[in-house]
PDB file of N, CA and C in Angstrom:
ATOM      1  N   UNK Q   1     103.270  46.941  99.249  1.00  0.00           N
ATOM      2  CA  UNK Q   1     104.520  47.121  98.528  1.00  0.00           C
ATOM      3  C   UNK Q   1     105.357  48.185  99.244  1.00  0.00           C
ATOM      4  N   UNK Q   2     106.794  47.649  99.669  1.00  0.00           N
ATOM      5  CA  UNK Q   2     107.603  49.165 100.226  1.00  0.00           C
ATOM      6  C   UNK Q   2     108.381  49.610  99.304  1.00  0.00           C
ATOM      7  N   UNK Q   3     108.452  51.107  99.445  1.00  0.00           N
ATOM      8  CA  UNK Q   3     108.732  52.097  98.502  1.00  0.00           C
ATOM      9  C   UNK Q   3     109.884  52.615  99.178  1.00  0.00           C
ATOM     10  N   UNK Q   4     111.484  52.951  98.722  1.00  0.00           N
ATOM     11  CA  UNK Q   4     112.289  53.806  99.202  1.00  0.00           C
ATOM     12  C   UNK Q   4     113.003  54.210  98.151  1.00  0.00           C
ATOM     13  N   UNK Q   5     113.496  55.365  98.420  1.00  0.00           N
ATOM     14  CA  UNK Q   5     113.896  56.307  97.780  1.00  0.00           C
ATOM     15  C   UNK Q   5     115.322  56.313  97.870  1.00  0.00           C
ATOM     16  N   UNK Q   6     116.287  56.506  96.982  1.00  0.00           N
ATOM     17  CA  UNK Q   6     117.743  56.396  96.969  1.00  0.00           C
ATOM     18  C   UNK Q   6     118.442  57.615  96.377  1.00  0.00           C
ATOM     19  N   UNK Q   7     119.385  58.639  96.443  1.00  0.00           N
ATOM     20  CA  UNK Q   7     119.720  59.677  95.992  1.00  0.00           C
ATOM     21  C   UNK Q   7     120.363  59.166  94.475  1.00  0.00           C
ATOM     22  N   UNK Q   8     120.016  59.509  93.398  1.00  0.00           N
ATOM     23  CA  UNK Q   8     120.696  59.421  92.190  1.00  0.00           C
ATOM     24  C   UNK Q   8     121.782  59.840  92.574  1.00  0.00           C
ATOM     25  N   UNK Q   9     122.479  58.274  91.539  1.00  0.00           N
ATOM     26  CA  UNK Q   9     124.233  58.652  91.239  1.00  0.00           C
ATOM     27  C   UNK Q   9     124.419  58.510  90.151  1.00  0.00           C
ATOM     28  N   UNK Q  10     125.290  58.415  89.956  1.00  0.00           N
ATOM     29  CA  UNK Q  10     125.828  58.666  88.323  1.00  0.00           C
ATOM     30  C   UNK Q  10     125.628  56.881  87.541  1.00  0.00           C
ATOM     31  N   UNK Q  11     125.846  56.067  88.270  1.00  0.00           N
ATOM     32  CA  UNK Q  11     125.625  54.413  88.048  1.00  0.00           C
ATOM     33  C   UNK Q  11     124.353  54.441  87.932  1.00  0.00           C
ATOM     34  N   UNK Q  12     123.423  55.180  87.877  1.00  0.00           N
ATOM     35  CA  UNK Q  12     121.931  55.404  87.751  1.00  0.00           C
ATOM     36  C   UNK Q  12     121.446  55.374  86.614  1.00  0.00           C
ATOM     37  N   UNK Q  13     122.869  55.706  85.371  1.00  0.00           N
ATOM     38  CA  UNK Q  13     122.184  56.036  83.744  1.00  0.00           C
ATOM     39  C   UNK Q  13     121.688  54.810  83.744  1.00  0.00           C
ATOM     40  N   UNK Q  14     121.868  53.844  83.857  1.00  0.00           N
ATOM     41  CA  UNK Q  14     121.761  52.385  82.655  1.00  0.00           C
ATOM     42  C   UNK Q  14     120.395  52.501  83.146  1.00  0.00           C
ATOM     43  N   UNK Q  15     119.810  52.879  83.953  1.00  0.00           N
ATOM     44  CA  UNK Q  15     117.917  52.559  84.315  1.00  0.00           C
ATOM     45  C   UNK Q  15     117.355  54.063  83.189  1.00  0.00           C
ATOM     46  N   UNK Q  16     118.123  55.048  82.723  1.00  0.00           N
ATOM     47  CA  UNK Q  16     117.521  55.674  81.908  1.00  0.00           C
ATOM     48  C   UNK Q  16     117.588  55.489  80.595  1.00  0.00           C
ATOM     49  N   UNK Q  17     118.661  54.803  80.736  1.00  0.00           N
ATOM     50  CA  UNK Q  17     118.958  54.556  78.982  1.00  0.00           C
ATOM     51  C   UNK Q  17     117.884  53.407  78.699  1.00  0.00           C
ATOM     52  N   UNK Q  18     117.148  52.955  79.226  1.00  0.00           N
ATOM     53  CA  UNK Q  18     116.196  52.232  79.010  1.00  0.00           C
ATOM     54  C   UNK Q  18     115.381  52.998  78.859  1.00  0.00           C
ATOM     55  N   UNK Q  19     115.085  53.377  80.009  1.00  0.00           N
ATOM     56  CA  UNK Q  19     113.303  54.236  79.880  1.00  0.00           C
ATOM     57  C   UNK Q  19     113.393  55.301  78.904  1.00  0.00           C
ATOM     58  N   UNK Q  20     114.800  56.363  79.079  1.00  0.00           N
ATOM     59  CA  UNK Q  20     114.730  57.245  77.504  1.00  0.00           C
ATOM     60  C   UNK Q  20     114.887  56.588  76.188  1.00  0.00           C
ATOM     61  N   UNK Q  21     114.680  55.648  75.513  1.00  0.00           N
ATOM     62  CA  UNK Q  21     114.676  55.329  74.898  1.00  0.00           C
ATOM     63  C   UNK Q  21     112.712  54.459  74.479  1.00  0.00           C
ATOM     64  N   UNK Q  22     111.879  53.915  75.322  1.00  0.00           N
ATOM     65  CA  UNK Q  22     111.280  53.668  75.004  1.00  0.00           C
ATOM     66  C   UNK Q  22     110.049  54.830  74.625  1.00  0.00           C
ATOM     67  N   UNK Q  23     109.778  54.316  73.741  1.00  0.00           N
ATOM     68  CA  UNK Q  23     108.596  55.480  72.927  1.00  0.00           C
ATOM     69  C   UNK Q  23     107.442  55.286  73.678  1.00  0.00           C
ATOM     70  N   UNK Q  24     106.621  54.553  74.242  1.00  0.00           N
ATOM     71  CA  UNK Q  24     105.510  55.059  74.665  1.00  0.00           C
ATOM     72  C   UNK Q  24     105.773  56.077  76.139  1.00  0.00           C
ATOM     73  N   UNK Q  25     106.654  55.540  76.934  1.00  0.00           N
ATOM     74  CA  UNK Q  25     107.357  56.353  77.971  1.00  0.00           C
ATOM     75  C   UNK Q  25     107.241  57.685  77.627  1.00  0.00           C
ATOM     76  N   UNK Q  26     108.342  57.869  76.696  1.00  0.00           N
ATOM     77  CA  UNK Q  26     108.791  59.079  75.965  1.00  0.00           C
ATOM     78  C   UNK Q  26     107.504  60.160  75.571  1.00  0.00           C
ATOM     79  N   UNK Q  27     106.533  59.786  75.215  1.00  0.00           N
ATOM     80  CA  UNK Q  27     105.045  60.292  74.330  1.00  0.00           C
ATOM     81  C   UNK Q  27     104.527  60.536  75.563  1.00  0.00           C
ATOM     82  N   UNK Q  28     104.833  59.868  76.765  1.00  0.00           N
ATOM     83  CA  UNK Q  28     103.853  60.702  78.151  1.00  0.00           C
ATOM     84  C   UNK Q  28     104.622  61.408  78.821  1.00  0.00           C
ATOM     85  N   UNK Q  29     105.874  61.726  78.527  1.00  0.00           N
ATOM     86  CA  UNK Q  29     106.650  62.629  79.666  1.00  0.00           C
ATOM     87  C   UNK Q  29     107.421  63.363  78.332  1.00  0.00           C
ATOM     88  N   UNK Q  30     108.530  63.739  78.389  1.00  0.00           N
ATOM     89  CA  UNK Q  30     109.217  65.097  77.530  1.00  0.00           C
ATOM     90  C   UNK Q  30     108.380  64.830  75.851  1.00  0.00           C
ATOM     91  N   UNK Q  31     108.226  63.854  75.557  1.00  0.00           N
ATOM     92  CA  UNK Q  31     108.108  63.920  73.881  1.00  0.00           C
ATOM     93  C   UNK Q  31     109.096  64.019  72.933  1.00  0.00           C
ATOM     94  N   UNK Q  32     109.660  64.030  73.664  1.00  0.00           N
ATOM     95  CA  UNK Q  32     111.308  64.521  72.614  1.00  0.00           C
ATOM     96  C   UNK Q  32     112.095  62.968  72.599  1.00  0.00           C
ATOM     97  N   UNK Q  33     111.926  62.359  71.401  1.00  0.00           N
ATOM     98  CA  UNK Q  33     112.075  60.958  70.828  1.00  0.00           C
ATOM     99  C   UNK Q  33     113.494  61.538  69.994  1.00  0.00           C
ATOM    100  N   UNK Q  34     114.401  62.392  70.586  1.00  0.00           N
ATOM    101  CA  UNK Q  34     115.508  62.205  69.983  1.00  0.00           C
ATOM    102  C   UNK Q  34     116.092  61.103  70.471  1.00  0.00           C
ATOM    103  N   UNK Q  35     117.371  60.413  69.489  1.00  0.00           N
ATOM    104  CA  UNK Q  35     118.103  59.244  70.394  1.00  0.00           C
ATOM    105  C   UNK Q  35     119.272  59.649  71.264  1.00  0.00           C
ATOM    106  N   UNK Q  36     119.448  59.602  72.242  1.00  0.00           N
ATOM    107  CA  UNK Q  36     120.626  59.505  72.725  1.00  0.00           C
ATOM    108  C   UNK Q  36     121.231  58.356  72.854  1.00  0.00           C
ATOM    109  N   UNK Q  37     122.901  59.234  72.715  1.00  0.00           N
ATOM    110  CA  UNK Q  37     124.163  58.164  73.286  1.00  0.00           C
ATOM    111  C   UNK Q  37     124.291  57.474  74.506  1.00  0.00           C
ATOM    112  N   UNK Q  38     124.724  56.020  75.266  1.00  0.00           N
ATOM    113  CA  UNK Q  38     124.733  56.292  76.482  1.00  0.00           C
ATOM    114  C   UNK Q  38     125.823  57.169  76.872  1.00  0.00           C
ATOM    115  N   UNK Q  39     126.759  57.998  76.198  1.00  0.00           N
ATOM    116  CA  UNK Q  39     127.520  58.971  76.757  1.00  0.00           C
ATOM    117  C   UNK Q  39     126.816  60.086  77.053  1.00  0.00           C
ATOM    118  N   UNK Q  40     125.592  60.302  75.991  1.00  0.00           N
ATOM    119  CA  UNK Q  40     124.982  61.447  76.506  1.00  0.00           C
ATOM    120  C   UNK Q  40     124.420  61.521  77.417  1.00  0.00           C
ATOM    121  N   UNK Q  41     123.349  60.464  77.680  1.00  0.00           N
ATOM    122  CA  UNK Q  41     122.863  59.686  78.748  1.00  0.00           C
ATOM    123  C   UNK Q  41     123.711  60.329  80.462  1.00  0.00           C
ATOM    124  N   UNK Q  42     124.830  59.423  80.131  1.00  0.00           N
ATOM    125  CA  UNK Q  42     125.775  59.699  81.227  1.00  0.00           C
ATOM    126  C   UNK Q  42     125.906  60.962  81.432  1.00  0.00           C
ATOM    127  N   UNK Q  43     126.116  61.780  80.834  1.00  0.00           N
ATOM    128  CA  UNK Q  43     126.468  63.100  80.723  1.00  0.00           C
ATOM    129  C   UNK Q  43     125.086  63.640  81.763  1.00  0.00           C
ATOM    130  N   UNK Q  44     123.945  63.565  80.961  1.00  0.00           N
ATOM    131  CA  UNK Q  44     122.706  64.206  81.874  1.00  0.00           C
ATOM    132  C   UNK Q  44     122.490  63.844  83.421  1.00  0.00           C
ATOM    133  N   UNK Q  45     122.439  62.849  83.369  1.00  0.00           N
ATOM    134  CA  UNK Q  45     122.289  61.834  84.851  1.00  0.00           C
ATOM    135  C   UNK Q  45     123.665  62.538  85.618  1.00  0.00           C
ATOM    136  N   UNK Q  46     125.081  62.667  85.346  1.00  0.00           N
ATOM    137  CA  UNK Q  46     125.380  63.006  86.063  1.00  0.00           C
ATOM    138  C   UNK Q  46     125.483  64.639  86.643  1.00  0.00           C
ATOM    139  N   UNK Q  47     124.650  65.523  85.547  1.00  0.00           N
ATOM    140  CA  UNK Q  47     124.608  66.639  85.983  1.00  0.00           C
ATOM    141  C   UNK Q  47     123.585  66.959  86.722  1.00  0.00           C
ATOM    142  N   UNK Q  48     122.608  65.655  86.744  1.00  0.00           N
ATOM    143  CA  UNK Q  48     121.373  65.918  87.825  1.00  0.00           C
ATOM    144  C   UNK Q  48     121.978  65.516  88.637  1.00  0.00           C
ATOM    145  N   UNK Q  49     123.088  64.822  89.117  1.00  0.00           N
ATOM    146  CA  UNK Q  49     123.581  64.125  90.710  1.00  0.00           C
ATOM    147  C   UNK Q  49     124.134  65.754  91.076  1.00  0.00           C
ATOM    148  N   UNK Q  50     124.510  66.519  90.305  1.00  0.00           N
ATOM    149  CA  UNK Q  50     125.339  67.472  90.705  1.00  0.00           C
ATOM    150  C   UNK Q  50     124.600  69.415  90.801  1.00  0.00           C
ATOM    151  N   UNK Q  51     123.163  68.830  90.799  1.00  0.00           N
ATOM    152  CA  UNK Q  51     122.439  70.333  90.274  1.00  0.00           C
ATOM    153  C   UNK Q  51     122.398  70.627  91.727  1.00  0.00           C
ATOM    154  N   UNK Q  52     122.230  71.830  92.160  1.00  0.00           N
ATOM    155  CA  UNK Q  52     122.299  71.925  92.842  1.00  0.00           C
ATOM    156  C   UNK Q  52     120.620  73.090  93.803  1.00  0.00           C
ATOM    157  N   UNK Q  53     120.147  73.281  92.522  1.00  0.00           N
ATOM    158  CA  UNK Q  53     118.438  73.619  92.422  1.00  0.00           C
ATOM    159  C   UNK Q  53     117.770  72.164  92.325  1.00  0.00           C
ATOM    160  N   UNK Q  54     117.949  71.168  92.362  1.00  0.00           N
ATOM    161  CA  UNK Q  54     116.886  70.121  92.216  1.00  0.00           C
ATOM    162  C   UNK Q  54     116.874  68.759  92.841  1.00  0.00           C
ATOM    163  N   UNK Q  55     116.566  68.127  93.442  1.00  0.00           N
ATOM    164  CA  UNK Q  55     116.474  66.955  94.421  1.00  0.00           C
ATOM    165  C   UNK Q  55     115.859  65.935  93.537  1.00  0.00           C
ATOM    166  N   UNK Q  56     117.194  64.378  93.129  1.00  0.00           N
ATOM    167  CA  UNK Q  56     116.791  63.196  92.412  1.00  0.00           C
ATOM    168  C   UNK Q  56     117.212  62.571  93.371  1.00  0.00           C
ATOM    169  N   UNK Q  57     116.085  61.466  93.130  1.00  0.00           N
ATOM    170  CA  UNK Q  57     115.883  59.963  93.555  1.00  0.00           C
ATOM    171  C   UNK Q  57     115.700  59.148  92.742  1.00  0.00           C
ATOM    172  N   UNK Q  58     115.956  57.979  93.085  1.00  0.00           N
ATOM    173  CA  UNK Q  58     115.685  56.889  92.512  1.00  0.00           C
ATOM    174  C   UNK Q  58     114.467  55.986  93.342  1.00  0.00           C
ATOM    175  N   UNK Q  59     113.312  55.885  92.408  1.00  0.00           N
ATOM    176  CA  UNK Q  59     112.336  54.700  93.500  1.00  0.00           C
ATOM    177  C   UNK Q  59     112.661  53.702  92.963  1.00  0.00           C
ATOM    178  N   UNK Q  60     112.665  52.643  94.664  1.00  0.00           N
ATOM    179  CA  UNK Q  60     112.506  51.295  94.446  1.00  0.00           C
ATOM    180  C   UNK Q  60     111.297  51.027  94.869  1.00  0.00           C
ATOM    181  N   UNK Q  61     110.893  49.761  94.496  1.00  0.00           N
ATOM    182  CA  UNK Q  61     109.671  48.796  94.850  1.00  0.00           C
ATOM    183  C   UNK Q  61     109.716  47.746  95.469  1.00  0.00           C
ATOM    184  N   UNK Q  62     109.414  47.784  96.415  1.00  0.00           N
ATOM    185  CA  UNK Q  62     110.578  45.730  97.030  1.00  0.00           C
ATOM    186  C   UNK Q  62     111.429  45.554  96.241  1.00  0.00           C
ATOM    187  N   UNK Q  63     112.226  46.668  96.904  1.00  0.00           N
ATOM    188  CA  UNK Q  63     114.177  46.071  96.337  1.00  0.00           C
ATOM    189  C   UNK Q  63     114.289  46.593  94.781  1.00  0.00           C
ATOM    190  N   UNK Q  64     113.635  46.837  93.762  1.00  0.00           N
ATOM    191  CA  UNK Q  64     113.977  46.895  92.050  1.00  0.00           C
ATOM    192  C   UNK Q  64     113.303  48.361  92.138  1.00  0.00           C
ATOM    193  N   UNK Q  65     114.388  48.872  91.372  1.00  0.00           N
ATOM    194  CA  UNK Q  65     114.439  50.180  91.005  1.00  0.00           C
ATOM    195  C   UNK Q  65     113.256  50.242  89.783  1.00  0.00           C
ATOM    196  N   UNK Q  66     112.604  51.076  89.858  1.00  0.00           N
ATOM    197  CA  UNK Q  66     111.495  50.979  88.939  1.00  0.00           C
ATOM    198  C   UNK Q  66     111.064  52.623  88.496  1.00  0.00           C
ATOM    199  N   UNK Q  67     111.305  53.655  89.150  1.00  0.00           N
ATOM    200  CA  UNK Q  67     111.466  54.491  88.629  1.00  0.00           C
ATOM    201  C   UNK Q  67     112.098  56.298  88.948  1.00  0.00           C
ATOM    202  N   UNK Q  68     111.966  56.991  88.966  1.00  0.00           N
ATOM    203  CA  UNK Q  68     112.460  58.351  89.160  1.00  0.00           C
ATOM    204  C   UNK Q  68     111.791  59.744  89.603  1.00  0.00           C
ATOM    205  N   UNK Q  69     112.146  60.127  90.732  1.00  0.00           N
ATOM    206  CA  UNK Q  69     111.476  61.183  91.038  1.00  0.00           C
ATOM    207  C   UNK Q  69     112.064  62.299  91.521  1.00  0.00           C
ATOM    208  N   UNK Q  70     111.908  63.900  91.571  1.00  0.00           N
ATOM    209  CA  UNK Q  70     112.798  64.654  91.575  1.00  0.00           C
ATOM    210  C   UNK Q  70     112.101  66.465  91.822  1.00  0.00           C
ATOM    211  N   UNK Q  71     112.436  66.899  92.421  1.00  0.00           N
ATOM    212  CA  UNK Q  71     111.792  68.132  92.931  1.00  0.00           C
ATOM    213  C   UNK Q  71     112.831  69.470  92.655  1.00  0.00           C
ATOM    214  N   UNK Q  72     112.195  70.500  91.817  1.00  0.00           N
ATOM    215  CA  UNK Q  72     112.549  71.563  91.173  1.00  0.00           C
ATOM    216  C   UNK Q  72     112.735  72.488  91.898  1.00  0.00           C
ATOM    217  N   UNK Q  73     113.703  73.312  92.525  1.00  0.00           N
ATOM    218  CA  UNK Q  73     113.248  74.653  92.901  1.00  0.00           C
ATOM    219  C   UNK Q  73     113.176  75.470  91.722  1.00  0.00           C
ATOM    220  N   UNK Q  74     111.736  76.361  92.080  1.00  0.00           N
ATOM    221  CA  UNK Q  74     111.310  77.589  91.119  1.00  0.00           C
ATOM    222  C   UNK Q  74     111.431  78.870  91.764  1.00  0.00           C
ATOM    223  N   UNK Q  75     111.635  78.764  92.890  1.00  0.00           N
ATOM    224  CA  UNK Q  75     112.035  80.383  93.000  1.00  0.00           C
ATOM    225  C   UNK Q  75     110.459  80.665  94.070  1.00  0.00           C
ATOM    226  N   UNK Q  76     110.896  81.751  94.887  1.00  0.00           N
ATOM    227  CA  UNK Q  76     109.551  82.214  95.921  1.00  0.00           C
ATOM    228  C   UNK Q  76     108.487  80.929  96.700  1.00  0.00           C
ATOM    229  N   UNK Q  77     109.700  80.365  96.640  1.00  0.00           N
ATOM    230  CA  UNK Q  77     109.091  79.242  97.813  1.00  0.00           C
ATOM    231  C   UNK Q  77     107.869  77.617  96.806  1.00  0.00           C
ATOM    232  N   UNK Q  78     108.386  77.974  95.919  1.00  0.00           N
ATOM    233  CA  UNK Q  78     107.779  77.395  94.687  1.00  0.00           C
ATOM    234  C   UNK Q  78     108.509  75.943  94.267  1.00  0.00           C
ATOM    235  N   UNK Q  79     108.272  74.681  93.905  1.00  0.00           N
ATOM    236  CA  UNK Q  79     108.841  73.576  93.362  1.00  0.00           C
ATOM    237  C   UNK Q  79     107.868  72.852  92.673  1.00  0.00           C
ATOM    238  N   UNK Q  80     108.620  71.895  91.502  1.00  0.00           N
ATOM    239  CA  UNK Q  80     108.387  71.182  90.611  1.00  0.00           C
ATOM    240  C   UNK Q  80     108.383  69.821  90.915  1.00  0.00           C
ATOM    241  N   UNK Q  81     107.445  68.835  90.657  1.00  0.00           N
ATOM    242  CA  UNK Q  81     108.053  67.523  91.068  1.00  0.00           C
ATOM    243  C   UNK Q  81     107.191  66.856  89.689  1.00  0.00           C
ATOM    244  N   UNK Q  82     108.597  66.060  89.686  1.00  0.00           N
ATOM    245  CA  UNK Q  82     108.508  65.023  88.562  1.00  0.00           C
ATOM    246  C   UNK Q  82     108.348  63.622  88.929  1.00  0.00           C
ATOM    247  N   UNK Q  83     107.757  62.968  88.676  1.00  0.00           N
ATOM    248  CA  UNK Q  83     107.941  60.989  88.801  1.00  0.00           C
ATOM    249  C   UNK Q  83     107.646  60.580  87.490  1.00  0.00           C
ATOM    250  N   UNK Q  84     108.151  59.538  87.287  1.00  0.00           N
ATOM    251  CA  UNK Q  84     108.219  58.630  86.416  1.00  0.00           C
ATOM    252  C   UNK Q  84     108.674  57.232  86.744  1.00  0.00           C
ATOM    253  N   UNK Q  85     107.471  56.582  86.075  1.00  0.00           N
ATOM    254  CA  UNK Q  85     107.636  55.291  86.340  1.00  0.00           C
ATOM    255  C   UNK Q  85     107.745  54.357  85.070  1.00  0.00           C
ATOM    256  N   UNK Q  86     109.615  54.109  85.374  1.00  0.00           N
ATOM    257  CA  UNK Q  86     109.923  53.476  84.012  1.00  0.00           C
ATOM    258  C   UNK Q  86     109.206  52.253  83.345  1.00  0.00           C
ATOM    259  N   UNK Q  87     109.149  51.290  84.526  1.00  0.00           N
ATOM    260  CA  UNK Q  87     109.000  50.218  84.576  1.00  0.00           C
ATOM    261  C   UNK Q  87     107.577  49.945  83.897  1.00  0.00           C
ATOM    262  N   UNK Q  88     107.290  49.353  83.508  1.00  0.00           N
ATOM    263  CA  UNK Q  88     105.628  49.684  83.137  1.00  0.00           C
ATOM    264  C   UNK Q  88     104.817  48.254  83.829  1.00  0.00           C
ATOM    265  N   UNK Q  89     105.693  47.043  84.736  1.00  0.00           N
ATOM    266  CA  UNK Q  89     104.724  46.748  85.049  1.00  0.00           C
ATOM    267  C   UNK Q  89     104.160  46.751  86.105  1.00  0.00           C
ATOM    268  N   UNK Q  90     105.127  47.917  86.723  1.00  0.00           N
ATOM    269  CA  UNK Q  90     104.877  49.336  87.973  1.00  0.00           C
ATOM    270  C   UNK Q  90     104.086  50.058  87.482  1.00  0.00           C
ATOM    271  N   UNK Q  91     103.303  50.151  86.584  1.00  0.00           N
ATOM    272  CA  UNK Q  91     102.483  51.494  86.350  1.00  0.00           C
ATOM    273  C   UNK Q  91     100.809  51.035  87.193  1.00  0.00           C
ATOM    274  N   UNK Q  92     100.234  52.193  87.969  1.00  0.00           N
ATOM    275  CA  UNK Q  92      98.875  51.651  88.505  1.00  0.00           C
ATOM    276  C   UNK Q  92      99.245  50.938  89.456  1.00  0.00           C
ATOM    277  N   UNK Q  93      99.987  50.835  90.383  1.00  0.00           N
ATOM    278  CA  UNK Q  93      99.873  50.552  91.714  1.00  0.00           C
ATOM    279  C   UNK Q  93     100.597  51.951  93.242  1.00  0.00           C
ATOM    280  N   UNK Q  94     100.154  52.555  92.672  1.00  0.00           N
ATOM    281  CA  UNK Q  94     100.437  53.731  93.558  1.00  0.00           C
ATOM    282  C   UNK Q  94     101.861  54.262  93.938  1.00  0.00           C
ATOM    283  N   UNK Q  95     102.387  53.579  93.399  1.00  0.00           N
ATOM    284  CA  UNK Q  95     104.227  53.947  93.683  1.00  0.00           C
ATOM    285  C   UNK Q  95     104.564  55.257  93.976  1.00  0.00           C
ATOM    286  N   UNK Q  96     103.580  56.420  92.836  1.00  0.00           N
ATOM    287  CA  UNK Q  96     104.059  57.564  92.665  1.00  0.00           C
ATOM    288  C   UNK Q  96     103.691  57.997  93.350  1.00  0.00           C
ATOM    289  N   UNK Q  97     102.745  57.831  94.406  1.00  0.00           N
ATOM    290  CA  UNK Q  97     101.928  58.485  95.164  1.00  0.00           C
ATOM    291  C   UNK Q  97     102.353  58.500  96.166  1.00  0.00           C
ATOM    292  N   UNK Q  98     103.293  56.989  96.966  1.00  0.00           N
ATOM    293  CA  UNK Q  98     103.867  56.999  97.971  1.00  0.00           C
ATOM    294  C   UNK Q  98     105.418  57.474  97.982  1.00  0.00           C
ATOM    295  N   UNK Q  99     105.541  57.615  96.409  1.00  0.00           N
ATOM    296  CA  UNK Q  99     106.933  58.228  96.184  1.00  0.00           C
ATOM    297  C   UNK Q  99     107.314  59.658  96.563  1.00  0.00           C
ATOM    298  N   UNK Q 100     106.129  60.256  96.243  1.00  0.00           N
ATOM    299  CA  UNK Q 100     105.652  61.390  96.469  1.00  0.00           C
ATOM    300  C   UNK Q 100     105.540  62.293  98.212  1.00  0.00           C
ATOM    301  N   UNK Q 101     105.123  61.350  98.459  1.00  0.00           N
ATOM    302  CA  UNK Q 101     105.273  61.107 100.042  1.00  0.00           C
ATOM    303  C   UNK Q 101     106.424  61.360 100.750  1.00  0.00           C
ATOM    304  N   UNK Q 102     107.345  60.287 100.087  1.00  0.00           N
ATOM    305  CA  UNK Q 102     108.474  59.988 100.678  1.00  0.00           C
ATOM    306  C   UNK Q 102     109.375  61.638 100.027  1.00  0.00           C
ATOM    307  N   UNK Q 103     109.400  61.871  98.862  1.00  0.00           N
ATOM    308  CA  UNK Q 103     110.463  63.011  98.633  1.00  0.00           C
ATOM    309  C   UNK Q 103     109.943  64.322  99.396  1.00  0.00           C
ATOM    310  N   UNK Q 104     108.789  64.602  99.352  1.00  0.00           N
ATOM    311  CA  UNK Q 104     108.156  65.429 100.319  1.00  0.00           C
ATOM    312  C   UNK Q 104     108.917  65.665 101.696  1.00  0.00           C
ATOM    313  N   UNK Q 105     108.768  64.061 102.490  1.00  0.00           N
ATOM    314  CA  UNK Q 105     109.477  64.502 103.782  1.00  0.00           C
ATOM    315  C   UNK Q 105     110.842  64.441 103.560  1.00  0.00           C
ATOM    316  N   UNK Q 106     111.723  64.011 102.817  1.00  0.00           N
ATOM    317  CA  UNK Q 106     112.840  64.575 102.554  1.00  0.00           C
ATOM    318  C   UNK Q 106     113.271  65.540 102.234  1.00  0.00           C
ATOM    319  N   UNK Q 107     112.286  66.585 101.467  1.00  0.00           N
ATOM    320  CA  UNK Q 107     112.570  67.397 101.008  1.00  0.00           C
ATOM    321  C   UNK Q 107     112.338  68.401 102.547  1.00  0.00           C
ATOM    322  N   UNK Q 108     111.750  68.299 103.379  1.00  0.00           N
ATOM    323  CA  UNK Q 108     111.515  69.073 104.205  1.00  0.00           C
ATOM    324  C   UNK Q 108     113.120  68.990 105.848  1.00  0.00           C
ATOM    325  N   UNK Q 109     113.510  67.366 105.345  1.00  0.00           N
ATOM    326  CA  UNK Q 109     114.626  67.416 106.167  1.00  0.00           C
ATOM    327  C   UNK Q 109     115.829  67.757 105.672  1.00  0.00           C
ATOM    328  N   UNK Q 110     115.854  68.158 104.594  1.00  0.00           N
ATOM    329  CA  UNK Q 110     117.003  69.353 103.469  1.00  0.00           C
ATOM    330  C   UNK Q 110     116.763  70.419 103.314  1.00  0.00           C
ATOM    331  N   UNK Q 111     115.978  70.930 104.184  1.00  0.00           N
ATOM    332  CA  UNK Q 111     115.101  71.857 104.825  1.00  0.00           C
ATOM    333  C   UNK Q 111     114.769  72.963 103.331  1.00  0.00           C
ATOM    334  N   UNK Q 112     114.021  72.492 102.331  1.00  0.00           N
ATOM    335  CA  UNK Q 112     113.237  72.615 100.842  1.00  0.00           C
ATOM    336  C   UNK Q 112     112.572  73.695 100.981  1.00  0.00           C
TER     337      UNK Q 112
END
């Protein structure tokens, strides 16, 4: 399976307004089953295109966007990395692992 990575844009909400919204998703990553608007939606997504402490992507899987990954700066040479894999019938085939991979060496040619 090839895996590439795409910089989140703001045309990116409609793949969250899915996944934030489904509850079992939700129960393994934040927990916070509030609902959002897709304005709010929009609103978040585009302030992650615009943070300027944190590096989003979008993973694809042969071609279909399937889920999200994203690296934190914490300060003293320190980062956070998140994946999520919306899609669930992407879950268990290693995506995150090679996703992982991939933001890694990006993160090192944005010099992270």
């Amino acid at each position: 399976m090839k895996i590439n990575l795409h910089k989140l844009k703001p045309a990116d909400w409609i793949y969250f307004s899915k996944w934030w919204r489904d509850k079992e998703l939700i129960a393994l990553t934040s927990g916070d089953f509030t609902l959002l608007s897709d304005k709010d939606i929009q609103i978040q997504v585009e302030e992650m295109t615009t943070d300027k402490n944190s590096f989003h992507f979008m993973i694809k899987a042969d071609g279909k966007t399937v889920g999200h990954i994203n690296l934190n700066k914490l300060g003293n040479h320190k980062a956070e990395l998140q994946i999520v894999i919306g899609e669930k019938d992407y879950w268990g085939r290693g995506i995150g692992n090679k996703a992982a991979k991939e933001i890694l060496n990006e993160a090192k040619q944005l010099g992270f």
